[in-house]
Coordinates of C-alpha atoms in Angstrom, one line a residue:
M1 CA 0.0 0.0 0.0
K2 CA 3.0 2.5 0.8
I3 CA 4.5 1.6 -2.5
I4 CA 1.2 2.4 -4.2
N5 CA 0.9 5.7 -2.4
K6 CA 4.5 6.6 -3.3
Y7 CA 3.8 5.8 -6.8
K8 CA 0.8 7.9 -6.8
T9 CA 2.8 10.8 -5.4
V10 CA 5.6 10.5 -7.8
L11 CA 2.8 10.5 -10.8
R12 CA 1.2 13.7 -9.4
H13 CA 4.5 15.4 -9.3
K14 CA 5.3 14.5 -13.1
K15 CA 2.1 15.5 -13.9
A16 CA 2.8 18.8 -12.4
Y17 CA 6.1 18.9 -13.9
L18 CA 4.3 18.3 -17.4
V19 CA 1.5 20.7 -16.9
C20 CA 4.6 23.2 -16.5
V21 CA 6.5 22.3 -19.2
I22 CA 3.0 22.5 -21.3
C23 CA 2.3 26.0 -20.0
V24 CA 6.0 27.4 -20.8
F25 CA 5.6 25.7 -24.1
A26 CA 2.4 27.3 -24.9
F27 CA 3.8 30.7 -23.7
Y28 CA 6.7 30.1 -26.4
S29 CA 4.5 29.3 -29.1
C30 CA 2.4 32.3 -28.4
V31 CA 4.9 34.6 -28.9
P32 CA 5.0 36.7 -32.3
T33 CA 8.3 36.5 -34.3
R34 CA 9.6 39.0 -36.5
E35 CA 12.3 38.6 -38.7
I36 CA 15.2 41.2 -37.9
K37 CA 16.4 43.0 -41.0
N38 CA 20.2 43.1 -41.4
E39 CA 22.1 46.3 -42.7
N40 CA 24.5 46.3 -45.8
T41 CA 27.9 47.7 -44.9
T42 CA 29.3 47.3 -48.4
V43 CA 31.3 50.1 -49.9
P44 CA 33.3 50.6 -52.9
T45 CA 37.0 49.7 -52.4
V46 CA 38.1 53.0 -53.6
Y47 CA 37.1 56.4 -54.4
N48 CA 36.5 57.7 -58.1
N49 CA 39.9 58.1 -59.8
A50 CA 41.6 57.3 -56.3
T51 CA 44.5 55.2 -55.2
T52 CA 44.3 52.4 -52.8
D53 CA 46.6 54.3 -50.4
T54 CA 45.4 53.7 -46.9
V55 CA 46.7 56.9 -45.3
N56 CA 43.8 59.1 -43.9
S57 CA 43.8 62.8 -43.0
A58 CA 41.1 62.1 -40.5
V59 CA 43.3 60.3 -38.0
M60 CA 45.1 63.9 -37.6
K61 CA 44.3 65.9 -34.8
W62 CA 42.6 69.3 -35.7
D63 CA 45.6 71.2 -34.0
Q64 CA 47.9 69.3 -36.6
Y65 CA 45.5 69.6 -39.6
F66 CA 45.0 73.2 -39.4
S67 CA 48.4 75.6 -39.2
D68 CA 47.3 79.1 -38.4
P69 CA 47.9 79.9 -34.7
H70 CA 44.9 82.1 -34.7
L71 CA 42.5 79.7 -35.9
K72 CA 43.6 76.9 -33.5
A73 CA 43.5 79.2 -30.7
I74 CA 39.8 80.0 -31.2
I75 CA 38.8 76.2 -31.7
D76 CA 40.6 75.6 -28.7
T77 CA 38.5 78.0 -26.7
A78 CA 35.3 76.9 -28.5
L79 CA 35.8 73.3 -27.3
V80 CA 35.8 74.8 -23.8
N81 CA 32.7 77.4 -24.0
N82 CA 30.6 76.7 -26.7
Q83 CA 26.9 76.1 -25.0
E84 CA 25.7 73.2 -27.6
L85 CA 28.7 71.3 -26.7
N86 CA 28.4 71.5 -23.1
I87 CA 24.6 70.8 -23.3
M88 CA 25.6 67.7 -25.4
L89 CA 28.2 66.7 -23.0
Q90 CA 25.2 66.8 -20.1
E91 CA 23.2 64.4 -22.2
V92 CA 26.3 62.0 -22.5
Q93 CA 26.2 61.9 -18.6
V94 CA 22.4 61.2 -18.7
A95 CA 23.1 58.2 -20.9
K96 CA 26.0 57.2 -18.7
N97 CA 24.0 57.3 -15.9
E98 CA 21.0 55.4 -17.5
I99 CA 23.3 52.3 -17.6
M100 CA 23.3 52.4 -13.8
V101 CA 19.6 52.5 -13.6
R102 CA 19.4 49.6 -16.0
K103 CA 22.1 47.6 -13.9
G104 CA 20.1 48.0 -10.8
E105 CA 17.1 46.6 -12.3
Y106 CA 18.3 43.1 -12.4
L107 CA 19.8 43.3 -9.0
P108 CA 17.8 42.5 -5.7
F109 CA 16.3 45.6 -4.1
V110 CA 16.5 45.5 -0.6
N111 CA 14.8 48.0 1.8
I112 CA 14.5 48.8 5.5
Q113 CA 11.0 50.1 6.8
A114 CA 9.5 51.0 10.0
G115 CA 6.0 51.7 11.1
A116 CA 3.6 52.1 13.9
E117 CA -0.2 51.9 13.8
I118 CA -3.1 51.5 16.2
E119 CA -6.0 49.7 15.8
K120 CA -9.6 49.1 17.5
V121 CA -11.6 46.1 15.7
G122 CA -15.1 45.5 16.7
R123 CA -15.8 42.8 19.6
Y124 CA -18.3 40.9 17.3
T125 CA -15.7 40.2 14.9
S126 CA -13.4 37.0 14.3
Q127 CA -10.7 39.1 15.6
G128 CA -12.2 40.9 18.2
A129 CA -13.7 37.8 19.6
N130 CA -10.4 35.9 19.5
D131 CA -8.5 39.1 21.0
A132 CA -11.2 39.2 23.8
T133 CA -10.6 35.4 24.7
T134 CA -6.6 35.2 24.3
D135 CA -4.4 36.4 27.2
I136 CA -1.0 37.9 26.0
K137 CA 0.0 35.9 29.3
E138 CA -1.8 34.7 32.1
G139 CA -4.0 37.7 33.6
E140 CA -3.1 40.2 30.8
E141 CA -5.4 40.7 27.9
F142 CA -4.6 42.2 24.8
P143 CA -4.9 46.1 24.9
E144 CA -7.5 47.8 23.4
P145 CA -7.2 49.8 21.0
L146 CA -4.0 47.8 19.8
P147 CA -0.8 49.2 18.9
N148 CA 1.7 47.7 16.5
Y149 CA 5.4 48.5 16.1
Q150 CA 7.4 47.1 13.4
V151 CA 10.9 47.1 12.3
A152 CA 12.0 45.0 9.1
A153 CA 14.4 44.4 6.2
V154 CA 12.3 43.7 2.8
A155 CA 13.8 42.3 -0.2
S156 CA 12.7 41.9 -3.7
W157 CA 14.5 40.2 -7.0
E158 CA 13.2 39.7 -10.3
L159 CA 15.0 36.8 -11.7
D160 CA 16.2 37.5 -15.2
V161 CA 15.4 34.1 -16.7
W162 CA 14.7 35.5 -20.0
K163 CA 17.7 38.1 -19.9
K164 CA 15.2 40.9 -20.3
L165 CA 16.9 43.1 -17.8
R166 CA 20.3 42.2 -18.7
N167 CA 19.6 43.2 -22.5
S168 CA 18.1 46.2 -21.4
K169 CA 21.5 47.3 -19.7
K170 CA 23.5 46.3 -22.8
A171 CA 21.2 48.5 -24.6
A172 CA 21.8 51.3 -22.2
V173 CA 25.3 50.8 -22.9
L174 CA 25.0 51.0 -26.6
E175 CA 23.1 53.8 -26.3
Y176 CA 25.6 55.8 -23.9
L177 CA 28.4 54.8 -26.7
A178 CA 25.9 56.3 -29.4
S179 CA 25.7 59.5 -27.4
E180 CA 29.5 59.7 -27.1
E181 CA 29.8 59.5 -30.9
G182 CA 27.1 62.2 -31.1
K183 CA 29.4 64.1 -28.9
N184 CA 32.4 63.4 -31.1
F185 CA 30.3 64.3 -34.1
M186 CA 29.4 67.9 -32.6
V187 CA 32.9 68.5 -32.1
T188 CA 33.5 67.8 -35.8
N189 CA 30.7 70.0 -37.1
L190 CA 32.0 72.5 -34.4
V191 CA 35.7 72.5 -35.6
S192 CA 34.5 72.6 -38.9
E193 CA 31.9 75.5 -38.7
I194 CA 34.6 77.7 -37.1
A195 CA 37.3 77.0 -39.8
S196 CA 34.9 77.8 -42.5
S197 CA 33.8 81.2 -40.6
Y198 CA 37.3 81.8 -40.0
Y199 CA 38.5 81.5 -43.7
E200 CA 35.3 83.6 -45.0
L201 CA 36.2 86.3 -42.7
L202 CA 40.0 86.5 -44.1
A203 CA 38.2 86.3 -47.7
L204 CA 36.2 89.5 -46.3
D205 CA 39.3 91.3 -45.3
N206 CA 40.9 90.6 -48.4
Q207 CA 37.9 91.7 -50.7
L208 CA 37.7 95.0 -48.5
K209 CA 41.5 95.5 -49.3
I210 CA 41.1 94.9 -52.8
I211 CA 38.0 97.5 -52.7
D212 CA 40.2 100.2 -51.0
Q213 CA 43.0 99.8 -53.8
N214 CA 40.3 99.7 -56.3
I215 CA 39.1 102.9 -55.1
A216 CA 42.4 104.8 -54.5
I217 CA 43.0 103.9 -58.4
Q218 CA 39.6 105.1 -59.6
K219 CA 40.0 108.4 -57.7
N220 CA 43.6 108.8 -59.2
V221 CA 42.0 108.3 -62.7
L222 CA 39.1 110.7 -62.0
E223 CA 41.4 113.6 -61.1
I224 CA 43.0 112.9 -64.5
V225 CA 39.7 113.1 -66.4
K226 CA 39.1 116.2 -64.5
L227 CA 42.1 117.9 -65.5
Q228 CA 41.5 116.4 -69.2
K229 CA 37.8 117.9 -69.0
Q230 CA 39.7 121.4 -68.0
A231 CA 41.9 121.2 -71.0
A232 CA 38.8 120.4 -73.1
R233 CA 40.3 116.8 -73.7
A234 CA 37.2 114.9 -71.5
T235 CA 33.5 115.7 -71.2
E236 CA 31.6 115.9 -68.1
L237 CA 30.1 112.8 -69.1
G238 CA 33.6 110.7 -68.4
V239 CA 34.0 112.7 -64.8
K240 CA 30.6 111.8 -63.7
R241 CA 30.8 107.9 -65.0
F242 CA 34.0 107.8 -62.8
E243 CA 32.5 109.9 -59.8
A244 CA 29.6 107.1 -59.8
E245 CA 32.0 104.1 -60.3
V246 CA 34.1 105.3 -57.1
L247 CA 30.7 105.7 -55.1
K248 CA 29.6 102.4 -56.2
N249 CA 32.7 100.8 -54.7
Q250 CA 32.5 102.8 -51.6
S251 CA 29.1 101.5 -51.0
S252 CA 30.3 98.1 -51.7
R253 CA 32.8 98.7 -49.1
Y254 CA 30.1 99.3 -46.4
Q255 CA 28.5 96.1 -47.2
I256 CA 31.7 94.1 -46.8
Q257 CA 32.5 95.7 -43.7
Q258 CA 28.8 94.8 -42.3
Q259 CA 29.8 91.3 -43.7
I260 CA 33.0 91.2 -41.5
T261 CA 30.9 92.3 -38.3
E262 CA 28.7 89.4 -38.8
A263 CA 31.2 86.8 -39.5
E264 CA 33.3 88.1 -36.4
N265 CA 30.1 87.7 -34.3
K266 CA 29.2 84.1 -35.3
I267 CA 32.7 83.4 -34.5
C268 CA 32.4 84.7 -31.1
F269 CA 28.8 83.0 -30.6
L270 CA 30.8 79.6 -31.5
M271 CA 33.4 80.4 -28.8
G272 CA 30.6 81.2 -26.2
S273 CA 31.7 84.6 -25.9
Y274 CA 29.8 88.3 -26.6
P275 CA 31.0 90.0 -29.7
K276 CA 34.6 91.2 -29.9
H277 CA 37.5 91.7 -32.3
I278 CA 38.7 88.4 -33.7
K279 CA 42.4 88.1 -33.9
R280 CA 43.4 86.8 -37.3
T281 CA 46.5 86.3 -39.6
T282 CA 47.5 89.3 -41.8
T283 CA 49.2 86.7 -44.6
D284 CA 48.2 87.3 -48.4
F285 CA 45.0 85.7 -48.8
V286 CA 45.7 83.9 -51.8
E287 CA 49.0 82.8 -50.7
I288 CA 47.9 81.0 -48.0
T289 CA 48.9 77.1 -47.9
T290 CA 47.0 74.1 -46.2
T291 CA 48.0 70.7 -45.3
P292 CA 48.0 68.0 -48.0
V293 CA 45.0 65.7 -47.9
H294 CA 45.0 62.2 -47.9
A295 CA 41.6 60.3 -48.4
G296 CA 42.5 56.6 -47.6
I297 CA 39.9 53.9 -48.9
P298 CA 36.0 54.2 -48.2
S299 CA 36.1 51.4 -45.8
Q300 CA 37.7 53.8 -43.4
L301 CA 34.9 55.9 -43.1
L302 CA 33.1 53.1 -41.1
Q303 CA 35.8 54.0 -38.1
N304 CA 36.4 57.2 -38.6
R305 CA 32.8 59.4 -39.2
P306 CA 31.3 59.5 -35.8
D307 CA 28.0 59.8 -37.3
I308 CA 28.3 56.3 -38.9
K309 CA 29.4 54.8 -35.4
R310 CA 26.6 56.3 -33.7
A311 CA 24.3 54.9 -36.1
E312 CA 26.1 51.6 -35.7
Y313 CA 25.5 51.7 -32.0
E314 CA 21.8 52.9 -32.2
L315 CA 21.1 50.0 -34.5
A316 CA 22.8 47.6 -32.0
A317 CA 20.9 48.9 -29.1
N318 CA 17.5 48.6 -31.1
K319 CA 18.5 44.8 -31.9
L320 CA 18.7 44.3 -28.2
N321 CA 15.3 46.3 -27.8
I322 CA 13.6 44.0 -29.7
K323 CA 14.7 41.0 -27.5
V324 CA 13.7 43.0 -24.4
A325 CA 10.1 43.7 -25.8
K326 CA 9.8 39.9 -26.9
A327 CA 10.9 38.9 -23.3
N328 CA 7.6 40.7 -21.9
F329 CA 5.6 37.8 -23.6
Y330 CA 7.0 35.4 -21.3
P331 CA 6.2 34.8 -17.5
S332 CA 8.4 37.1 -14.9
I333 CA 9.5 35.4 -11.9
G334 CA 9.9 37.1 -8.7
I335 CA 11.0 36.5 -5.2
K336 CA 9.9 38.6 -2.0
A337 CA 11.1 38.1 1.4
G338 CA 11.3 40.2 4.7
V339 CA 12.6 39.8 8.1
G340 CA 12.4 41.8 11.4
L341 CA 10.6 42.7 14.5
E342 CA 7.0 43.4 15.4
A343 CA 5.1 44.0 19.0
F344 CA 2.5 45.6 20.2
K345 CA 5.0 47.6 22.6
P346 CA 8.5 48.8 21.8
K347 CA 9.9 47.1 24.8
F348 CA 8.9 43.9 23.4
L349 CA 10.9 44.4 20.0
T350 CA 13.6 43.3 21.7
K351 CA 12.5 39.9 22.8
T352 CA 13.6 37.0 20.2
P353 CA 12.5 34.9 18.8
E354 CA 8.9 35.9 20.0
S355 CA 8.8 39.4 18.3
V356 CA 10.7 38.2 15.0
L357 CA 8.5 38.1 11.9
Y358 CA 9.8 36.7 8.5
N359 CA 8.2 35.8 5.0
V360 CA 9.4 34.5 1.5
V361 CA 7.2 34.8 -1.3
G362 CA 7.7 33.6 -4.9
D363 CA 5.3 34.5 -7.8
V364 CA 5.2 34.1 -11.4
V365 CA 3.1 36.4 -13.4
A366 CA 2.4 36.0 -17.3
P367 CA 0.3 38.0 -19.6
L368 CA -2.7 35.8 -20.7
I369 CA -5.7 38.1 -22.1
N370 CA -5.2 41.4 -23.8
R371 CA -1.7 41.4 -24.7
N372 CA -2.2 44.2 -27.3
A373 CA 0.0 46.7 -25.3
I374 CA 2.9 44.1 -25.3
K375 CA 2.3 43.4 -29.0
A376 CA 2.2 47.0 -30.1
A377 CA 5.7 47.6 -28.1
Y378 CA 7.2 44.4 -29.7
K379 CA 6.1 45.8 -33.3
N380 CA 7.7 49.2 -32.5
A381 CA 10.8 47.8 -31.3
N382 CA 10.8 45.7 -34.5
K383 CA 10.1 49.0 -36.8
R384 CA 12.7 51.1 -34.9
Q385 CA 15.3 48.4 -35.7
I386 CA 14.2 48.6 -39.3
K387 CA 14.6 52.3 -39.1
A388 CA 18.0 52.1 -37.5
V389 CA 19.4 49.8 -40.3
Y390 CA 18.2 52.7 -43.2
E391 CA 19.8 55.3 -40.9
Y392 CA 23.1 53.2 -40.8
E393 CA 23.2 52.5 -44.5
K394 CA 22.2 56.4 -45.0
A395 CA 24.8 57.7 -42.7
I396 CA 27.5 55.2 -44.8
L397 CA 26.0 56.3 -48.2
N398 CA 26.1 60.2 -47.3
G399 CA 29.6 59.8 -45.9
Y400 CA 31.0 58.2 -49.2
I401 CA 29.1 60.9 -51.5
E402 CA 30.4 63.9 -49.4
T403 CA 33.8 62.6 -49.7
T404 CA 33.8 61.8 -53.1
N405 CA 32.2 65.0 -54.0
Q406 CA 34.8 67.1 -51.9
L407 CA 37.7 65.2 -53.6
S408 CA 36.2 66.3 -57.1
N409 CA 35.8 69.9 -55.6
I410 CA 39.5 70.3 -54.6
K411 CA 40.9 69.0 -57.8
N412 CA 38.5 71.3 -60.0
L413 CA 39.0 74.4 -57.9
K414 CA 42.9 74.0 -58.1
K415 CA 42.5 74.1 -62.1
S416 CA 39.8 77.2 -61.6
F417 CA 42.3 78.9 -59.2
D418 CA 45.2 78.8 -61.5
V419 CA 43.1 80.0 -64.6
K420 CA 41.7 82.7 -62.6
Q421 CA 45.0 83.7 -61.4
Q422 CA 46.4 84.2 -65.1
E423 CA 43.4 86.2 -65.7
V424 CA 44.0 88.6 -62.8
N425 CA 47.4 89.0 -63.9
A426 CA 46.4 90.0 -67.5
L427 CA 43.8 92.3 -66.1
T428 CA 46.4 94.0 -63.7
E429 CA 48.7 94.7 -66.6
S430 CA 45.7 95.9 -68.7
I431 CA 44.7 98.7 -66.2
T432 CA 48.5 100.1 -66.7
I433 CA 48.0 99.9 -70.4
S434 CA 44.9 101.3 -70.4
N435 CA 45.9 104.4 -68.0
K436 CA 48.8 105.1 -70.4
L437 CA 47.0 105.2 -73.3
F438 CA 44.3 107.4 -71.6
R439 CA 46.9 109.9 -70.9
S440 CA 48.2 110.0 -74.4
A441 CA 44.4 110.2 -75.6
R442 CA 45.1 106.8 -77.5
A443 CA 41.8 105.3 -75.4
D444 CA 38.8 106.8 -74.2
Y445 CA 37.6 106.9 -70.7
M446 CA 35.2 103.8 -71.2
E447 CA 37.9 101.6 -72.1
V448 CA 39.7 102.6 -68.7
L449 CA 36.6 102.3 -66.8
L450 CA 35.5 98.6 -68.1
T451 CA 39.0 97.4 -67.4
Q452 CA 39.2 98.5 -64.1
R453 CA 35.6 97.1 -63.6
D454 CA 37.0 93.5 -65.3
A455 CA 39.9 93.6 -63.0
L456 CA 38.2 94.1 -59.7
E457 CA 35.7 91.5 -60.4
A458 CA 38.5 89.2 -61.4
K459 CA 40.3 90.0 -58.0
I460 CA 37.1 89.4 -56.1
E461 CA 36.5 86.0 -58.3
L462 CA 40.1 84.9 -57.4
V463 CA 39.5 85.7 -53.7
E464 CA 36.2 83.9 -53.6
T465 CA 38.1 80.9 -55.4
K466 CA 40.7 80.6 -52.8
K467 CA 37.7 80.9 -50.2
E468 CA 36.3 77.8 -51.8
Q469 CA 39.4 76.0 -51.8
L470 CA 40.0 76.7 -48.0
L471 CA 36.3 75.3 -47.4
A472 CA 37.1 72.4 -49.4
H473 CA 40.1 71.8 -47.4
V474 CA 37.8 72.0 -44.4
N475 CA 35.0 69.8 -45.8
I476 CA 37.0 67.0 -46.7
Y477 CA 38.5 66.6 -43.3
H478 CA 34.9 66.9 -41.9
A479 CA 33.6 64.5 -44.5
L480 CA 36.4 61.9 -43.7
G481 CA 35.5 62.0 -40.1
G482 CA 38.4 64.3 -38.7
G483 CA 38.4 66.8 -36.1
W484 CA 37.1 65.1 -33.0
N485 CA 40.1 63.5 -32.1

């Protein structure tokens, strides 16, 4: 008979185990599955018409890439005082603290609690009747109303069976790394924007200088025309045309001065300071030289460009978030426990073991009916992962195209600058020739006027071309992912 009972007991345990297995299997089978989209990271082996040289200018620090000491001082100040960058640094710290939050979620929580209460129950209740007929000890009834004092340590712990909490913590780590790359990308943009604004300021200085030189030449010719008019060799029309040209260039001079003020103020804003004079080089603008650029190979963009690395970390985090969302379909297993002292008078709290209390509770909670919110969260996690794939692929494609465009731009601007330099030289000589011919009455004032106007426009265009060359030098550094080291 004992053997039969023992057999029945074992059989009941096996049935219970089988029921549990079936329940777990049922939960697994009811969980929706969605296919994770994989990213495409293939890029061309080389840039258009480029070599396979792996030397890359992006690994150079910005203070080595830019040689102008005034520019380096401005960048150095901006990296400390720029408000947007400092805001971004705080966001990075927030992301770092989120790691601690997620890590704490899969560790046991232990709290200390203390409490006091007083209770009066009705005599004609179960508890009231029991208290009335029960003595604490012989001859001493329960006090009425009944005080209660408690001091206890309470612990709770969710067993991370499905790795939901650990995956959530790993996702937080990746999001923190993504925010770090976001900060690096902001540094790259800041360095690039300051360098571009600085070169634009130098170009405006040079244009102002050219305008002043041209005004001086035109005033000199104007005096000659006035003298020729007195000698009846020129008319009032020539005088007025040269006067108008001088006034036109003086008006342009004020416009350039306003642009210089705005360019200086923009640099001050990036430096995090109020408007002030920006110290800058006095070197002849068109003679400024730059560091040679090495583009390396396209695959290096994945390591050098912070925006691509940020998109990569965000993609990895979104993949983990899918696992976290999927784990919400499974049962969560929790353990709660407490141990402490409880008595109706404080003096009894120290009497053990009579005042000792403890409890241990284990529970399993699983979603059964109306799981729409969980399903929606899982679908959204999946869609965000797909979106992150496209963002990552877009960042890679954008980096490649930006670099290719700037490499082509540098090549074409060099050719344009050489041709424009020849044009300026020819027109500069033609000014001297036209002035000599005008004095000897072998050329009229219109030829002199048009020659000076053409020369001025050519010089301004030469400065613009040189500025575009310097901006291309900045942009290729940015496109390759330099500036944040």
